[in-house]
Amino acid sequence: MATRCGDTLLFAQPPVIAARAAIGGKKESLSPLAGGFDELYSDNFFGQKSWEAAETELALRTARLCLKKAGTTEKQVSLALAGDLQAQCTGSGYAMRGLDIPFAGVFGACSTMAEALGLGACLTSAGLADGVLAMASSHFCAAERQFRTPLSYGAVRTPTAQWTATAAGCCLLRPTGKGVGVRAVTFGRVVDYQIKDITNMGAAMAPAAASTLLHYLRDTGTAPDELDCIFTGDLGQVGSQLLAELLAAEGLLLTNHADCGCLLYKGQEKTVRSGGSGPGCCAGVLCSHILPQLEGHKMRRVVFIATGALMSQTTFLQKESIPAVAHLVELRAPGEGAEEKKP
Amino acid sequence: MATRCGDTLLFAQPPVIAARAAIGGKKESLSPLAGGFDELYSDNFFGQKSWEAAETELALRTARLCLKKAGTTEKQVSLALAGDLQAQCTGSGYAMRGLDIPFAGVFGACSTMAEALGLGACLTSAGLADGVLAMASSHFCAAERQFRTPLSYGAVRTPTAQWTATAAGCCLLRPTGKGVGVRAVTFGRVVDYQIKDITNMGAAMAPAAASTLLHYLRDTGTAPDELDCIFTGDLGQVGSQLLAELLAAEGLLLTNHADCGCLLYKGQEKTVRSGGSGPGCCAGVLCSHILPQLEGHKMRRVVFIATGALMSQTTFLQKESIPAVAHLVELRAPGEGAEEKKP
């Protein structure tokens, strides 16, 4: 059913993403990808009284929309795997009050969407779940005041800084059927290059992306140019450059890399600086841009590597370095999962 | 391989807990269960400079000890599923820097150990992982200053308050072999009874425990007296009483219930008040007390229901109520997994 090669799981019968939904906020409305989002709101409070409650509302709406687009109900879903950046993952935990679905919380910071998709693909492909919701969210204002400074301070953003997306993405995984296939999953290892600059997440996360990608390529015997695109989650301009350098040192020249954080805010670099970030950034780009391209057969085979920085405000104040992790899922256009390549 | 009945997964070939380790701190040394812990330290700093770093050290030592007791190495483990109570799960994330094992972070607050065991049992039983580490930790001092008041304030503890354990528990799951079997898993739904008292977690979590237990009993057609014991994670005295009342309202009289939080600090009620809590509480009791009893065939069949309160300090200050979740694993003494009962 599934083959294990090193850190990578290969699904002979790829589970499919039967439905997807992406919702964004105000800044995301200005994105070149805006057209791919299902809903965009100019009110970043989403009708709530706090930013944290706004994120919960955003996540809940996205999950409900995904179920609606799938033409299914909560009863037809076995499990939800979801997470976010708020302390104790309250964005997701509170959203799950509104859904009558068993819930296992996951935490991988900005790598959450790939982690949830990867675990969900395992469970559905093994017949352990009929349907799994994989979801991640983030909210700019909730993240800023938690990790950095209160917004009203108007702190100057450094050139390496990234902008936490106010966005959520949700996928419904099914064991079989129509949809983009999840062909392989590689769970990453924690990597720490002793970066301590909380305004340079790209530098902290690039080594994790390189590590997981290298594991996947070796495990599956894939050459990078066999992939239509290598999508990373939120390395931004700075982290993307570092990823290219790290891979070059391994003899790999990346010509088909794109970063969700750069794609989401293309043209807004003056305010966002290095790019987008947050679990909702790559979750939103996955559901608004990557999956539609695969569904429309504009791409055939891609990898989606979401990267997460695992620090907190407390560890930052304690002058700890920033460990990072990256999880990878290989996605195939509908009908493309069948051809096999044995590593 | 596995049968799905409602929210419950039944493993025809139960994966096994091939090794386990439990480490505790100073207060845990005074526990009636102290003899079952592998290591106990009088220095709650575990040689580190902060309580947060101490928890990381505690988690890392426990994982390494578990591998050592299993006579195995990091290379022989496919994945670690771990979590804790610190914001952004840094206790576990930083510990994983020290282990060369792919890592998927989980967050279920104090329900983390059952969630990790449940997901790990799914992956190993389906052949998706050769070995999985399932781990949870907590640290009294790190939790107090995060969720309540700095310790040095010397705040008076209410009778409903619970004491976050300074402890970690780690299990190594294997698809087959010697060890306690994980026969079934029930992932819980988020339940919110509108409890807002942050010093009464037992009340917030009891409804989640009741919900998950009722799902399991119905899904599997099990009567409570077929179980040698129903272990809950950390309801404490107050939550245990409420659980009994909630189940009585459903026509169930619990005569074989024990709470890990009550067991761990039995005799120390004057300081701990209602009982123990924290992800490390039930993880430690599982590995020091429950698993040894099953291994020694003093018990044959039990359920382990870890309960988690999903709030944060931020949602508390925003006057939100406290949602909760409970995950259940059914454990069988070695060699007891074979007899089947079809629901």
XYZ file of C-alpha atoms in Angstrom:
686
model
C 0.000 0.000 0.000
C 2.799 2.347 0.959
C 6.535 1.912 0.519
C 8.977 3.360 3.023
C 12.279 4.579 1.554
C 14.399 6.351 4.158
C 12.324 9.195 5.555
C 9.861 9.099 2.657
C 6.549 7.288 2.343
C 5.385 6.521 -1.193
C 1.703 5.758 -1.693
C 0.994 3.251 -4.456
C -2.626 4.425 -4.405
C -2.270 8.138 -3.676
C -5.012 9.560 -1.474
C -6.619 12.602 -3.054
C -7.436 16.165 -2.123
C -11.163 15.975 -2.863
C -11.826 19.616 -1.963
C -9.948 22.722 -0.893
C -10.757 26.168 0.420
C -8.731 29.329 0.970
C -9.842 32.491 2.735
C -7.760 35.623 3.216
C -7.851 39.084 4.741
C -7.249 42.623 3.580
C -3.635 42.496 2.426
C -4.256 39.152 0.712
C -6.948 40.885 -1.404
C -4.118 42.818 -3.068
C -2.204 39.650 -3.902
C -1.671 38.556 -7.514
C -3.138 35.255 -6.250
C -6.307 36.944 -4.931
C -8.371 35.516 -7.783
C -7.681 31.991 -6.554
C -8.951 32.623 -3.010
C -12.523 31.549 -2.345
C -13.272 34.481 -0.077
C -11.431 37.672 0.880
C -12.438 40.040 3.658
C -11.530 43.663 4.109
C -12.382 43.408 7.819
C -9.467 41.595 9.474
C -11.586 41.215 12.614
C -13.938 38.886 10.711
C -16.736 40.339 12.834
C -15.041 39.381 16.116
C -13.824 41.416 19.086
C -10.193 40.298 19.125
C -7.620 39.255 16.537
C -7.324 35.869 18.173
C -11.080 35.301 17.897
C -10.840 36.595 14.311
C -8.369 33.830 13.466
C -10.703 31.236 14.995
C -13.563 32.591 12.873
C -11.348 32.576 9.765
C -10.327 28.950 10.361
C -13.894 27.843 11.053
C -15.244 29.546 7.919
C -12.513 27.946 5.815
C -13.244 24.457 7.152
C -16.982 24.873 6.607
C -16.422 26.188 3.105
C -14.198 23.216 2.284
C -16.929 20.814 3.443
C -19.505 22.748 1.428
C -17.369 22.697 -1.724
C -16.923 18.944 -1.249
C -20.698 18.585 -1.000
C -20.235 16.702 2.234
C -21.034 17.039 5.920
C -19.129 16.872 9.188
C -20.449 13.350 9.718
C -18.607 12.171 6.592
C -15.233 13.242 7.974
C -13.289 10.991 10.357
C -10.743 13.440 11.718
C -9.493 17.016 11.524
C -5.758 17.716 11.756
C -5.194 21.412 12.274
C -2.837 23.882 13.834
C -1.725 27.480 13.975
C 0.826 29.846 15.497
C -1.059 31.085 18.545
C 0.190 29.863 21.904
C -1.508 26.550 22.702
C -2.865 26.510 19.113
C -6.040 28.255 20.224
C -6.856 29.447 16.705
C -7.565 25.846 15.717
C -8.731 24.483 19.076
C -11.456 27.103 19.413
C -12.474 26.683 15.756
C -12.993 22.971 16.371
C -15.707 23.777 18.945
C -17.830 24.646 15.936
C -17.256 21.349 14.110
C -18.587 17.975 15.182
C -15.465 16.135 14.004
C -12.772 14.363 16.076
C -9.767 16.651 16.316
C -6.061 15.955 16.679
C -4.072 19.160 17.014
C -0.747 19.418 15.236
C 2.025 21.935 15.743
C 4.750 22.608 13.256
C 4.613 26.426 13.250
C 4.576 27.467 9.552
C 5.173 23.831 8.508
C 1.771 22.842 9.897
C -0.066 22.516 6.569
C 2.402 19.999 5.145
C 2.467 18.111 8.449
C -1.339 17.893 8.544
C -1.510 16.869 4.869
C 1.221 14.280 5.402
C -0.371 12.699 8.474
C -3.811 12.904 6.849
C -2.510 11.186 3.698
C -1.077 8.385 5.872
C -4.369 7.834 7.686
C -6.600 7.952 4.594
C -4.295 5.826 2.424
C -4.152 3.162 5.143
C -7.944 2.992 5.417
C -7.805 4.433 8.936
C -9.944 7.427 7.974
C -12.602 7.943 5.340
C -12.049 11.654 5.174
C -9.558 13.936 6.890
C -9.579 17.724 7.061
C -6.047 19.164 6.975
C -5.985 22.812 7.914
C -3.705 25.672 8.981
C -4.274 29.338 9.676
C -2.526 32.497 10.802
C -3.412 36.118 11.506
C -1.015 39.008 11.059
C -2.167 41.030 14.040
C -2.392 38.085 16.456
C 1.100 36.941 15.442
C 2.732 40.373 15.593
C 1.704 41.080 19.144
C 2.572 37.565 20.250
C 6.007 37.298 18.688
C 7.199 40.832 18.138
C 5.799 44.160 19.296
C 2.247 45.473 19.622
C 1.175 46.830 16.234
C 0.460 50.256 17.677
C 4.178 50.697 18.445
C 4.669 51.067 14.687
C 8.048 49.301 14.831
C 10.219 49.629 11.722
C 10.450 46.371 9.778
C 13.911 45.134 8.845
C 14.646 44.050 5.229
C 14.733 40.395 6.361
C 11.332 40.614 8.115
C 8.348 38.616 6.856
C 4.655 39.394 6.947
C 2.416 36.854 8.692
C -0.480 36.159 6.343
C -4.043 36.596 7.530
C -5.208 33.481 5.776
C -6.340 29.919 6.166
C -6.279 26.917 3.876
C -8.179 23.677 4.285
C -8.068 20.417 2.300
C -10.359 17.420 2.486
C -8.435 14.199 1.952
C -10.162 11.056 0.704
C -8.644 7.588 0.147
C -9.620 7.550 -3.530
C -11.609 9.526 -6.077
C -11.136 12.679 -8.097
C -8.561 15.237 -7.131
C -4.889 16.033 -6.810
C -3.025 12.998 -5.471
C -0.662 12.988 -2.510
C 1.997 10.668 -3.925
C 4.658 10.916 -1.205
C 5.343 12.389 2.224
C 8.664 13.196 3.882
C 8.575 14.245 7.537
C 11.539 16.442 8.397
C 14.098 16.513 11.191
C 14.720 19.495 13.437
C 17.672 21.545 12.215
C 19.330 24.416 14.058
C 21.908 26.633 12.362
C 22.180 28.872 15.448
C 20.238 31.756 13.925
C 19.024 34.031 16.738
C 17.510 36.916 14.767
C 13.744 36.797 15.265
C 13.295 39.100 12.262
C 15.064 36.667 9.940
C 12.982 33.503 9.892
C 14.028 32.714 6.335
C 17.597 32.141 7.463
C 16.471 29.902 10.321
C 14.191 27.804 8.098
C 16.198 27.458 4.860
C 18.462 24.679 6.265
C 15.378 22.655 7.270
C 13.925 22.993 3.765
C 17.237 21.893 2.250
C 17.490 18.911 4.607
C 13.990 17.595 3.887
C 14.249 18.184 0.131
C 17.583 16.337 -0.015
C 16.097 13.411 1.939
C 13.151 13.255 -0.471
C 15.302 13.444 -3.615
C 17.635 10.697 -2.364
C 14.853 8.501 -0.984
C 12.887 8.581 -4.233
C 15.759 8.819 -6.707
C 14.227 11.967 -8.156
C 16.186 14.657 -9.985
C 14.942 18.206 -9.290
C 14.130 18.789 -12.961
C 11.632 15.926 -12.900
C 9.474 18.230 -10.811
C 7.463 21.026 -12.399
C 8.031 23.142 -9.341
C 9.557 22.956 -5.877
C 7.323 25.103 -3.693
C 8.601 26.151 -0.285
C 6.268 27.532 2.340
C 7.581 30.850 3.571
C 11.309 31.294 3.170
C 10.839 34.743 1.650
C 13.474 36.359 -0.579
C 16.246 35.972 1.988
C 15.512 32.351 2.855
C 15.033 31.409 -0.804
C 18.470 32.772 -1.638
C 19.973 30.825 1.266
C 18.190 27.640 0.164
C 19.709 28.030 -3.310
C 23.162 28.461 -1.741
C 22.762 25.480 0.587
C 21.663 23.262 -2.293
C 24.412 24.594 -4.574
C 26.904 23.443 -1.932
C 25.396 19.975 -2.381
C 25.790 20.239 -6.151
C 22.140 21.017 -6.847
C 21.144 23.941 -9.020
C 17.528 24.908 -8.428
C 15.858 26.300 -11.521
C 12.273 25.496 -10.646
C 11.833 26.853 -7.131
C 9.048 29.151 -5.999
C 8.270 30.329 -2.474
C 4.667 30.728 -1.357
C 5.637 33.699 0.822
C 7.126 35.501 -2.197
C 4.238 34.575 -4.505
C 1.530 35.745 -2.124
C 2.822 39.282 -1.703
C 4.541 39.853 -5.056
C 4.525 43.593 -5.689
C 4.038 44.437 -2.007
C 7.700 44.057 -1.003
C 7.833 47.643 0.204
C 5.617 46.809 3.171
C 6.053 43.071 3.599
C 9.838 43.164 2.986
C 11.278 39.642 2.537
C 7.893 37.932 1.944
C 4.932 36.298 3.607
C 4.959 33.831 6.497
C 2.684 32.091 8.981
C 0.994 28.693 8.657
C -1.850 30.335 6.726
C 0.535 31.723 4.101
C 1.488 28.476 2.388
C -1.855 26.863 3.288
C -3.615 29.697 1.473
C -1.245 29.603 -1.519
C -1.596 25.817 -1.731
C -5.382 26.041 -1.899
C -5.627 29.161 -4.073
C -2.755 28.628 -6.506
C -0.870 25.313 -6.406
C -3.824 22.919 -6.300
C -5.759 24.783 -9.048
C -2.680 24.589 -11.320
C -2.438 20.840 -10.756
C -6.183 20.376 -11.192
C -5.962 22.237 -14.518
C -2.945 20.118 -15.548
C -0.813 23.242 -15.911
C 1.547 21.358 -13.648
C 1.936 17.613 -13.358
C 4.158 16.944 -10.403
C 5.306 19.301 -7.655
C 6.594 19.146 -4.104
C 5.205 21.379 -1.371
C 7.714 21.924 1.454
C 6.319 23.907 4.356
C 8.921 25.189 6.793
C 8.430 26.076 10.448
C 10.530 27.998 12.977
C 9.968 26.314 16.329
C 10.848 29.124 18.708
C 8.602 31.166 21.024
C 8.762 34.674 22.426
C 10.049 33.128 25.665
C 12.912 31.226 24.046
C 13.769 34.352 22.044
C 14.017 36.452 25.208
C 16.140 33.684 26.723
C 18.540 34.171 23.776
C 18.042 30.644 22.440
C 18.682 29.961 18.772
C 15.792 29.136 16.443
C 15.339 25.468 15.475
C 13.329 24.718 12.354
C 11.590 21.820 10.685
C 10.246 21.253 7.172
C 7.744 18.677 5.980
C 7.242 17.740 2.329
C 4.342 16.350 0.316
C 4.598 15.376 -3.334
C 1.464 16.301 -5.275
C 0.329 14.926 -8.620
C -2.203 16.258 -11.102
C -5.407 14.169 -11.207
C -4.796 10.920 -13.080
C -1.006 11.342 -12.877
C -0.535 9.206 -9.775
C -0.575 5.870 -11.583
C 2.789 5.861 -13.331
C 5.241 4.426 -10.904
C 8.932 4.956 -10.541
C 10.636 2.581 -8.168
C 13.593 4.223 -6.486
C -5.775 -4.500 9.385
C -7.872 -1.956 11.227
C -11.635 -1.675 11.575
C -13.325 1.681 11.862
C -16.421 1.777 14.084
C -17.725 5.296 14.591
C -14.875 7.348 16.050
C -12.926 4.253 17.086
C -10.181 2.379 15.256
C -9.709 -1.277 16.226
C -6.401 -2.895 15.332
C -6.659 -6.587 14.462
C -2.886 -6.813 14.961
C -2.303 -4.377 17.817
C 0.977 -2.472 17.570
C 3.011 -2.792 20.759
C 4.737 -0.520 23.216
C 8.193 -2.086 22.927
C 9.776 0.222 25.500
C 8.826 3.007 27.865
C 10.565 5.551 30.060
C 9.416 7.970 32.734
C 11.442 10.696 34.411
C 10.224 13.041 37.122
C 11.296 15.953 39.298
C 11.387 16.737 42.986
C 7.721 16.524 43.921
C 7.316 13.370 41.846
C 10.021 11.753 44.021
C 7.525 11.870 46.903
C 4.830 10.117 44.866
C 3.586 6.657 45.824
C 4.414 5.853 42.176
C 8.029 7.030 42.541
C 9.314 3.452 42.472
C 8.010 3.033 38.943
C 9.856 6.054 37.530
C 13.142 5.301 35.802
C 14.839 8.434 37.072
C 13.915 11.161 39.548
C 15.802 14.409 40.053
C 15.830 16.701 43.066
C 17.081 19.555 40.849
C 14.090 20.788 38.867
C 16.459 22.813 36.676
C 17.939 19.560 35.322
C 21.261 21.407 35.114
C 19.832 24.156 32.882
C 19.530 27.915 33.302
C 15.776 28.269 32.802
C 12.709 26.163 33.550
C 11.872 26.037 29.864
C 15.321 24.682 29.013
C 14.905 22.284 31.955
C 11.783 20.830 30.352
C 13.625 20.387 27.066
C 16.423 18.550 28.898
C 13.862 16.395 30.748
C 12.118 15.458 27.480
C 15.404 14.701 25.717
C 16.676 12.517 28.580
C 13.398 10.595 28.614
C 13.476 9.953 24.871
C 17.101 8.819 24.997
C 16.394 6.561 27.967
C 13.456 4.994 26.127
C 15.698 4.231 23.133
C 18.360 2.810 25.465
C 15.861 0.594 27.279
C 14.646 -0.652 23.894
C 18.223 -1.466 22.949
C 17.789 0.535 19.781
C 19.131 3.661 18.121
C 17.692 6.809 16.586
C 18.236 5.301 13.130
C 15.768 2.518 13.938
C 12.939 4.972 14.614
C 10.864 6.396 11.748
C 9.157 9.285 13.509
C 8.739 11.076 16.826
C 5.331 12.450 17.808
C 5.713 14.744 20.783
C 4.198 17.764 22.431
C 3.985 19.828 25.575
C 2.282 22.816 27.163
C 4.778 25.564 26.438
C 3.748 28.163 23.869
C 4.742 26.898 20.398
C 5.560 23.514 22.001
C 9.168 24.553 22.508
C 9.741 21.907 25.190
C 9.479 19.226 22.517
C 10.737 21.200 19.510
C 14.003 22.072 21.205
C 14.399 18.525 22.561
C 14.134 17.196 19.010
C 17.266 19.149 18.038
C 19.123 16.490 20.017
C 17.569 13.527 18.193
C 18.222 12.567 14.576
C 14.641 11.420 14.020
C 11.911 12.977 11.820
C 9.557 14.939 14.071
C 5.882 15.770 13.778
C 4.748 18.005 16.622
C 1.363 17.362 18.183
C -0.665 19.626 20.451
C -3.464 18.406 22.644
C -2.471 20.167 25.880
C -2.681 17.494 28.611
C -4.231 15.034 26.111
C -0.995 14.981 24.118
C 0.252 11.568 25.272
C -2.892 9.736 24.166
C -2.952 11.695 20.891
C 0.684 10.799 20.157
C 0.123 7.152 21.096
C -3.029 7.025 18.983
C -1.440 8.548 15.879
C 1.684 6.463 16.420
C -0.376 3.276 16.699
C -2.099 4.144 13.404
C 1.191 4.688 11.587
C 2.948 1.583 12.939
C -0.049 -0.732 12.514
C -0.420 0.393 8.879
C 3.222 -0.321 8.099
C 3.894 3.390 7.592
C 6.504 3.478 10.353
C 8.827 0.855 11.748
C 9.125 2.555 15.083
C 7.483 5.659 16.509
C 8.385 7.568 19.665
C 5.303 8.975 21.397
C 6.210 11.489 24.059
C 4.804 14.244 26.258
C 6.293 16.431 28.978
C 5.485 19.259 31.341
C 7.268 21.361 33.954
C 5.556 22.881 36.967
C 7.536 26.119 37.047
C 7.393 26.747 33.283
C 3.635 26.149 33.279
C 2.849 28.250 36.359
C 4.488 31.378 35.061
C 2.990 30.872 31.599
C -0.604 30.205 32.623
C -1.012 31.674 36.075
C 1.263 33.900 38.144
C 5.021 33.960 38.616
C 5.904 31.451 41.328
C 7.574 34.127 43.426
C 4.197 35.840 43.924
C 3.316 32.914 46.183
C -0.324 32.982 45.071
C -2.765 30.989 47.195
C -3.991 27.868 45.433
C -7.735 27.249 45.305
C -9.162 23.834 46.285
C -9.925 23.115 42.602
C -6.380 23.934 41.448
C -4.131 21.254 40.000
C -0.381 20.846 40.118
C 1.422 20.635 36.771
C 3.740 17.647 36.968
C 7.446 18.042 36.268
C 7.621 14.816 34.347
C 7.939 13.227 30.937
C 6.894 9.887 29.551
C 8.023 8.294 26.319
C 6.904 5.100 24.557
C 8.465 3.338 21.600
C 5.793 1.816 19.369
C 6.580 -1.109 17.078
C 4.240 -2.841 14.577
C 4.685 -6.244 16.274
C 6.695 -7.934 18.973
C 6.713 -8.098 22.739
C 4.939 -5.472 24.775
C 1.616 -3.994 25.803
C -0.697 -3.841 22.784
C -2.587 -0.763 21.611
C -5.872 -2.442 20.698
C -8.004 0.603 19.889
C -7.867 4.373 19.518
C -10.659 6.929 19.828
C -9.838 10.518 18.866
C -12.089 12.947 20.710
C -14.156 15.965 19.707
C -13.772 19.416 21.210
C -16.299 20.001 23.978
C -17.002 23.301 25.710
C -19.208 23.476 28.825
C -18.531 27.218 29.209
C -16.201 26.817 32.184
C -14.147 29.996 32.547
C -12.290 29.312 35.797
C -8.628 28.810 34.928
C -8.055 27.220 38.335
C -10.633 24.524 37.665
C -9.364 22.533 34.708
C -11.016 19.365 35.969
C -14.445 20.873 35.381
C -13.498 22.018 31.879
C -12.072 18.618 30.908
C -14.534 16.149 32.505
C -17.150 16.576 29.720
C -14.516 15.773 27.078
C -13.503 12.609 28.939
C -17.151 11.563 29.207
C -17.760 12.247 25.507
C -14.787 10.217 24.281
C -15.408 7.330 26.701
C -19.056 7.108 25.636
C -18.038 7.068 21.963
C -15.565 4.264 22.637
C -18.005 2.163 24.663
C -20.731 2.489 22.003
C -18.347 2.018 19.056
C -16.858 -1.167 20.495
C -19.915 -2.515 22.317
C -17.907 -2.630 25.532
C -19.433 -2.511 29.018
C -17.335 -0.546 31.530
C -16.914 -3.600 33.766
C -15.146 -5.444 30.952
C -12.258 -3.073 31.588
C -9.904 -3.599 34.509
C -9.545 0.128 34.865
C -10.598 3.353 33.171
C -7.653 5.701 33.607
C -8.193 9.391 32.968
C -5.268 11.742 32.507
C -5.606 14.639 34.892
C -9.155 15.366 35.972
C -8.114 15.572 39.613
C -10.575 15.034 42.477
C -12.987 17.672 41.219
C -13.016 16.561 37.595
C -13.247 12.887 38.562
C -16.361 13.589 40.617
C -17.875 15.509 37.680
C -17.023 12.680 35.288
C -18.860 10.242 37.556
C -21.889 12.563 37.613
C -21.879 13.086 33.829
C -21.709 9.334 33.237
C -24.371 8.631 35.882
C -26.679 10.928 33.906
C -26.077 8.573 30.965
C -26.888 5.583 33.125
C -23.303 4.494 33.670
C -21.957 3.777 37.132
C -18.172 3.913 37.171
C -16.652 1.530 39.702
C -13.271 1.088 38.087
C -12.067 4.613 37.421
C -8.690 6.021 38.449
C -7.203 9.390 37.580
C -3.483 9.705 36.873
C -3.466 13.171 38.449
C -4.880 11.782 41.706
C -2.614 8.717 41.693
C 0.587 10.681 41.129
C 0.199 12.985 44.124
C -1.753 10.775 46.520
C -0.970 11.976 50.035
C 0.182 15.410 48.852
C -3.311 16.910 48.502
C -2.466 19.641 50.999
C -0.127 21.293 48.485
C -1.340 20.022 45.131
C -5.039 20.417 46.025
C -7.290 18.703 43.429
C -4.498 16.644 41.814
C -1.808 16.607 39.177
C -2.009 17.940 35.631
C 0.110 18.705 32.573
C 0.938 16.462 29.604
C 3.793 14.942 31.611
C 1.457 13.893 34.431
C -0.431 11.131 32.646
C 2.533 10.377 30.379
C 4.631 9.748 33.475
C 1.924 7.689 35.212
C 1.368 5.654 32.038
C 5.054 4.754 31.819
C 5.698 4.289 35.548
C 2.494 2.623 36.687
C -0.077 1.609 34.056
C 2.239 -0.105 31.563
C 4.158 -2.014 34.282
C 0.851 -3.346 35.667
C -0.176 -4.564 32.215
C 3.282 -6.017 31.537
C 3.050 -7.930 34.831
C -0.480 -9.101 33.943
C -1.880 -7.474 37.085
C -4.286 -5.871 34.638
C -5.449 -7.296 31.350
C -7.358 -4.552 29.575
C -7.564 -0.854 30.363
C -8.371 2.414 28.627
C -6.154 5.466 28.981
C -8.059 8.704 28.360
C -5.874 11.794 28.416
C -7.765 15.071 28.631
C -6.607 18.486 27.500
C -7.847 22.027 28.150
C -7.243 23.970 24.945
C -7.125 27.532 26.266
C -4.177 29.925 26.557
C -3.348 32.795 28.875
C -4.513 35.150 26.095
C -7.925 33.538 25.653
C -8.303 33.481 29.450
C -7.638 37.216 29.700
C -10.119 37.707 26.854
C -12.702 35.968 29.059
C -13.210 33.066 26.661
C -14.487 29.761 27.999
C -12.202 26.727 28.074
C -12.733 24.082 25.363
C -11.398 20.609 26.029
C -10.598 17.427 24.156
C -9.908 13.853 25.257
C -8.230 11.063 23.315
C -8.453 7.392 24.290
C -6.246 4.357 23.719
C -7.210 0.853 24.761
C -4.245 -1.087 26.103
C -3.913 -4.853 26.460
C -1.494 -6.941 28.511
C 1.093 -8.727 26.337
C -0.490 -11.696 24.555
C -4.023 -10.465 25.337
C -4.545 -8.691 22.023
C -5.475 -11.776 20.034
C -8.978 -12.547 21.299
C -11.357 -10.563 19.207
C -14.732 -9.145 19.986
C -16.625 -7.823 17.020
C -18.868 -4.962 17.995
